Tab-separated table of N, CA, C and O in Angstrom:
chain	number	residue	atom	x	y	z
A	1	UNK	N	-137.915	85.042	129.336
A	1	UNK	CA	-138.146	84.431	130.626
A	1	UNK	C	-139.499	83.736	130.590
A	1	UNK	O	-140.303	84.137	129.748
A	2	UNK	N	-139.799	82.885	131.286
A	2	UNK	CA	-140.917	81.884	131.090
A	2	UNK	C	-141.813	82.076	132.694
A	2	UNK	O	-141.067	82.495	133.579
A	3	UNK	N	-142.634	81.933	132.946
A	3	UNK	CA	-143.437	81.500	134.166
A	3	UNK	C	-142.794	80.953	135.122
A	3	UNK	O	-142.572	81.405	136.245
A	4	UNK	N	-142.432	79.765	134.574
A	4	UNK	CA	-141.269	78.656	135.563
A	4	UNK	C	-139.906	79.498	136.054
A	4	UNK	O	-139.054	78.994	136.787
A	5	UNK	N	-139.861	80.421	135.701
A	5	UNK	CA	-138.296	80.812	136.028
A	5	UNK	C	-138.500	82.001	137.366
A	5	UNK	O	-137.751	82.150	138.331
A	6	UNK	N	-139.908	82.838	137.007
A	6	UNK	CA	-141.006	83.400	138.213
A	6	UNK	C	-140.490	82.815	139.418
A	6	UNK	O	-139.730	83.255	140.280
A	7	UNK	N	-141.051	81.774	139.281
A	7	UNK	CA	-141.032	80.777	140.471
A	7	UNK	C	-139.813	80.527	141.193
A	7	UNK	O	-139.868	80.203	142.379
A	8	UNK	N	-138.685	80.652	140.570
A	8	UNK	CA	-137.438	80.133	141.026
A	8	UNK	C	-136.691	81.544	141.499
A	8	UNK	O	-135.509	81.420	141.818
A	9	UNK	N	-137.222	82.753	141.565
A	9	UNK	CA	-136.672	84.449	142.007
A	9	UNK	C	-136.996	83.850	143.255
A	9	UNK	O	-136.307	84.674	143.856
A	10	UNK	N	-137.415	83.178	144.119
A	10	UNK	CA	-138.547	83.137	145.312
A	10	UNK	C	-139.011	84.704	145.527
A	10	UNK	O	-138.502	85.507	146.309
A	11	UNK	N	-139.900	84.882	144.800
A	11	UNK	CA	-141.150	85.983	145.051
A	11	UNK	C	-142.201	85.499	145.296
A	11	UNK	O	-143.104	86.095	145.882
A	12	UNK	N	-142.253	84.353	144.891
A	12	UNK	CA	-143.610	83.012	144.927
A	12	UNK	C	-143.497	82.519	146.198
A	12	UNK	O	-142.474	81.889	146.466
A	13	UNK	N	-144.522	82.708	147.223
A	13	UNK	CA	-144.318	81.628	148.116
A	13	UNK	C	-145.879	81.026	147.827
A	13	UNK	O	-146.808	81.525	147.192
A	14	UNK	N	-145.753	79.499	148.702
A	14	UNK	CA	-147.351	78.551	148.787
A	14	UNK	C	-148.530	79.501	148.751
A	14	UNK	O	-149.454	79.325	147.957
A	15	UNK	N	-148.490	80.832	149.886
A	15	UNK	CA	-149.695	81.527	149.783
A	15	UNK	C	-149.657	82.379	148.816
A	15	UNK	O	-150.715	83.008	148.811
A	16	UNK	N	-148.789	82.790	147.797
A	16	UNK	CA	-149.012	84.035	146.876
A	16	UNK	C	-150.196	83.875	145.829
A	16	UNK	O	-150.114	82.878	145.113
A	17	UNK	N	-151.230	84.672	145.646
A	17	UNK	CA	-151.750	84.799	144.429
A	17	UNK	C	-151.285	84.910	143.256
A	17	UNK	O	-150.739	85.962	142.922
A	18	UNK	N	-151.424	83.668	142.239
A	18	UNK	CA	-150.748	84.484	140.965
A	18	UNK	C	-152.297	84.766	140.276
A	18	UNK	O	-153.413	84.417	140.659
A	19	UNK	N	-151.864	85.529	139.128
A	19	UNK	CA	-152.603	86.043	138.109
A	19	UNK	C	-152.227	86.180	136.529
A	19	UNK	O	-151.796	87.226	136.043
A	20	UNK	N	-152.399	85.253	135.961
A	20	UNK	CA	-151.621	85.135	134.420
A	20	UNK	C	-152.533	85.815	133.664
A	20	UNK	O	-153.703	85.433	133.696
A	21	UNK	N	-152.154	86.951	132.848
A	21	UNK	CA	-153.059	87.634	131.919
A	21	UNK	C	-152.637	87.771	130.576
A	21	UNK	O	-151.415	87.797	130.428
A	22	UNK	N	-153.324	87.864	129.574
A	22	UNK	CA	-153.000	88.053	128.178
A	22	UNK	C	-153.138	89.355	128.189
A	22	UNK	O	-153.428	90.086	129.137
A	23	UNK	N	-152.773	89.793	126.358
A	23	UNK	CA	-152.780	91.048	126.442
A	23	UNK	C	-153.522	91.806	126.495
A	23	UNK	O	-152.969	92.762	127.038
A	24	UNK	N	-154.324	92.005	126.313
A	24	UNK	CA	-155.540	92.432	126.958
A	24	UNK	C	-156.010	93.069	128.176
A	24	UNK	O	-156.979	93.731	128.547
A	25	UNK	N	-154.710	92.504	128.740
A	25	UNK	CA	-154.872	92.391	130.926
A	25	UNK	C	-156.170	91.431	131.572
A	25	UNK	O	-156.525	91.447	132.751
A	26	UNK	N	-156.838	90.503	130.346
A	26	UNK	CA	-158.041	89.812	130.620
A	26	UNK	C	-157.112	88.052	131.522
A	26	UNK	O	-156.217	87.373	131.020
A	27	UNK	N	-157.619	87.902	132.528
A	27	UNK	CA	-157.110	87.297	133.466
A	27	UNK	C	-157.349	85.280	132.697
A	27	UNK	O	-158.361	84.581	132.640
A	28	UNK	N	-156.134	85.045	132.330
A	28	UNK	CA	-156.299	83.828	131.558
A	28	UNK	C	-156.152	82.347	132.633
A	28	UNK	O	-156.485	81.177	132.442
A	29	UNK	N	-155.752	82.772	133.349
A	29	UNK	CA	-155.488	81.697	134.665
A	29	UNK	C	-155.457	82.520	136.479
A	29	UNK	O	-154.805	83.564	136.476
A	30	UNK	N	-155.889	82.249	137.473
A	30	UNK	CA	-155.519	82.849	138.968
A	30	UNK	C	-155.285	81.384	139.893
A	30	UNK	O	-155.669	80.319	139.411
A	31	UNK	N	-154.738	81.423	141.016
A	31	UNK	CA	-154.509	80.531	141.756
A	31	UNK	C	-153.260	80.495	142.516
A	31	UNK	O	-152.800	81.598	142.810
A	32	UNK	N	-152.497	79.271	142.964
A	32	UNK	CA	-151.324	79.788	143.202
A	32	UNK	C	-150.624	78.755	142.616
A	32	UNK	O	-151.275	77.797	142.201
A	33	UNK	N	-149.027	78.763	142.463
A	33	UNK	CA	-148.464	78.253	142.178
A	33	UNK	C	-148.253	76.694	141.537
A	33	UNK	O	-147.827	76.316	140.446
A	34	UNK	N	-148.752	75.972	142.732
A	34	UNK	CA	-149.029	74.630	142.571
A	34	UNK	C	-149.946	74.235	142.154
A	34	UNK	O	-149.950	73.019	142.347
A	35	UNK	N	-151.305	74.730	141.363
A	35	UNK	CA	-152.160	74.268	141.063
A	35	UNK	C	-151.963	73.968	139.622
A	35	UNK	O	-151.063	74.627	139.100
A	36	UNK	N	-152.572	73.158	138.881
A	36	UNK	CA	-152.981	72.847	137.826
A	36	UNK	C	-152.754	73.914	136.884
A	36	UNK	O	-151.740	74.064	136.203
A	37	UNK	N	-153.864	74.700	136.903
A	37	UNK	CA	-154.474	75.860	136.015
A	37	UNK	C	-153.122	76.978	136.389
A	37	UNK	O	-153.218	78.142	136.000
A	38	UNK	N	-152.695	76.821	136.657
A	38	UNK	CA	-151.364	77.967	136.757
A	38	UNK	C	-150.250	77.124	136.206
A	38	UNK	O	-149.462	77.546	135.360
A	39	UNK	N	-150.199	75.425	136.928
A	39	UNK	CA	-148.417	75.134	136.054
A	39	UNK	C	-149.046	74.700	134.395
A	39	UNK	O	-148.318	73.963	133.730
A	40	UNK	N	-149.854	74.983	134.017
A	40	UNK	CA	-150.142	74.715	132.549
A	40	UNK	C	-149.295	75.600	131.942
A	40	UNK	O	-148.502	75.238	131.073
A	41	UNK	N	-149.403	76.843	132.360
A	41	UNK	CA	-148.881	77.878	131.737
A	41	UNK	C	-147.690	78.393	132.057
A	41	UNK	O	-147.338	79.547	131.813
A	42	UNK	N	-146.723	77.132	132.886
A	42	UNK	CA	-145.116	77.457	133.808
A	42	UNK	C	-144.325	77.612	131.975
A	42	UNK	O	-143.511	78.533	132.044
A	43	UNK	N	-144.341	77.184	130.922
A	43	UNK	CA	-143.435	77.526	129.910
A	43	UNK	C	-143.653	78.241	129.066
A	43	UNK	O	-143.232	77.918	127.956
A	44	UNK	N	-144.462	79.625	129.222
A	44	UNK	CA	-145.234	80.497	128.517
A	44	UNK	C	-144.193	81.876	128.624
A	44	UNK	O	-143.713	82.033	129.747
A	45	UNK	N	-143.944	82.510	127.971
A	45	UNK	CA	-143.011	83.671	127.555
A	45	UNK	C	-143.661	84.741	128.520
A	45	UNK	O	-144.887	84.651	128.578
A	46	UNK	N	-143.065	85.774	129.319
A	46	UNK	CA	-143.464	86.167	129.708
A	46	UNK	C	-143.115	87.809	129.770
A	46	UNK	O	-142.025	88.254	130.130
A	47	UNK	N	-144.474	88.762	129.267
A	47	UNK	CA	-143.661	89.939	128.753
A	47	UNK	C	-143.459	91.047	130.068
A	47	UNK	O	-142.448	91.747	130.020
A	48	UNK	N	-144.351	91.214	131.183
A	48	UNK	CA	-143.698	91.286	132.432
A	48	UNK	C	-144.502	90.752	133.413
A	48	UNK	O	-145.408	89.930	133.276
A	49	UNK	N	-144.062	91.330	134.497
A	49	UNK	CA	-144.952	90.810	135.815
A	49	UNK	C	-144.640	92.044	137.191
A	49	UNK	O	-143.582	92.558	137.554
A	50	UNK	N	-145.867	92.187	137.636
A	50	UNK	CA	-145.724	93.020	138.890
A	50	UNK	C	-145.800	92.141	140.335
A	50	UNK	O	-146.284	91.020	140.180
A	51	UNK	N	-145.474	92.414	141.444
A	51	UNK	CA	-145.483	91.879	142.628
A	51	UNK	C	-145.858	92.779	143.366
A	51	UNK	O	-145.531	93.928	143.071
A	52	UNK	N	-146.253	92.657	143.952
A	52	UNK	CA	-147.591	93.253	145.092
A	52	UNK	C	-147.040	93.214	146.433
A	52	UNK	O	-146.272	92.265	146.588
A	53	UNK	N	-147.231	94.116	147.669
A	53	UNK	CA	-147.161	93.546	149.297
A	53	UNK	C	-148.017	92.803	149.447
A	53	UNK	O	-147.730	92.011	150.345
A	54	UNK	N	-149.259	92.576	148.890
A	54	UNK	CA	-150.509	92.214	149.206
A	54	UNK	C	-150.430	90.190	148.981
A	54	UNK	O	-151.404	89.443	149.076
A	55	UNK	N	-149.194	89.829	148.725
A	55	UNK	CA	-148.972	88.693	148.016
A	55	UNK	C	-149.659	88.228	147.370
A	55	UNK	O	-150.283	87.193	147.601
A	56	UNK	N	-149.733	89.420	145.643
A	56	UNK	CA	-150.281	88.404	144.595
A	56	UNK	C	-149.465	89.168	143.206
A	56	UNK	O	-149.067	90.326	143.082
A	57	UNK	N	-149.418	88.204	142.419
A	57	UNK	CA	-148.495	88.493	141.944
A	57	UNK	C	-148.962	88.627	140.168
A	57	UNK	O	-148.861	87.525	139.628
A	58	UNK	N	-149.380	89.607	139.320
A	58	UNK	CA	-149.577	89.982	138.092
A	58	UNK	C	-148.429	89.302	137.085
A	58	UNK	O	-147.347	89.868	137.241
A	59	UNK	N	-148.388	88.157	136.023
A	59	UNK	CA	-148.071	88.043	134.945
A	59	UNK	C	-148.816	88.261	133.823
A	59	UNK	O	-149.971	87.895	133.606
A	60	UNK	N	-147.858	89.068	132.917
A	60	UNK	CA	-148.605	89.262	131.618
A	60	UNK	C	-147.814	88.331	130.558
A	60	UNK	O	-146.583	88.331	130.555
A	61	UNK	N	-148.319	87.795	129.950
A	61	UNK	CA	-147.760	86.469	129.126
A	61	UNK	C	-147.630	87.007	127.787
A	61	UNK	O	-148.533	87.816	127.571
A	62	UNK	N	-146.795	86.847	126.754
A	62	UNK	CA	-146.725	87.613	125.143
A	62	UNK	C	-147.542	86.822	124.187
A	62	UNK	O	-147.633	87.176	123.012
């Protein structure tokens, strides 16, 4: 599953925080959705992701 496909569960809305992390858990991109620095990384493998009430949303990328 890729980043881009995230997006299409609608768990993502305009206000959600994302958070793309390597392995590490060291935070490689934050923002939301539509920005730049987050769709760089929409075709990046993705090994999981948590979702939050708090609307923000943890990817860890492989």
């Amino acid at each position: 599953m890729t980043i881009g496909k995230i997006y299409e569960t609608g768990l993502i809305k305009d206000e959600t925080d994302i958070f793309i992390r390597e392995r590490d858990f060291n935070i490689i991109a934050q923002g939301k959705w539509y920005e730049d620095r987050i769709l760089d990384y929409a075709n990046m493998e993705v090994k999981s992701f948590t979702w939050q009430d708090d609307g923000k949303v943890y990817i860890d990328v492989k």
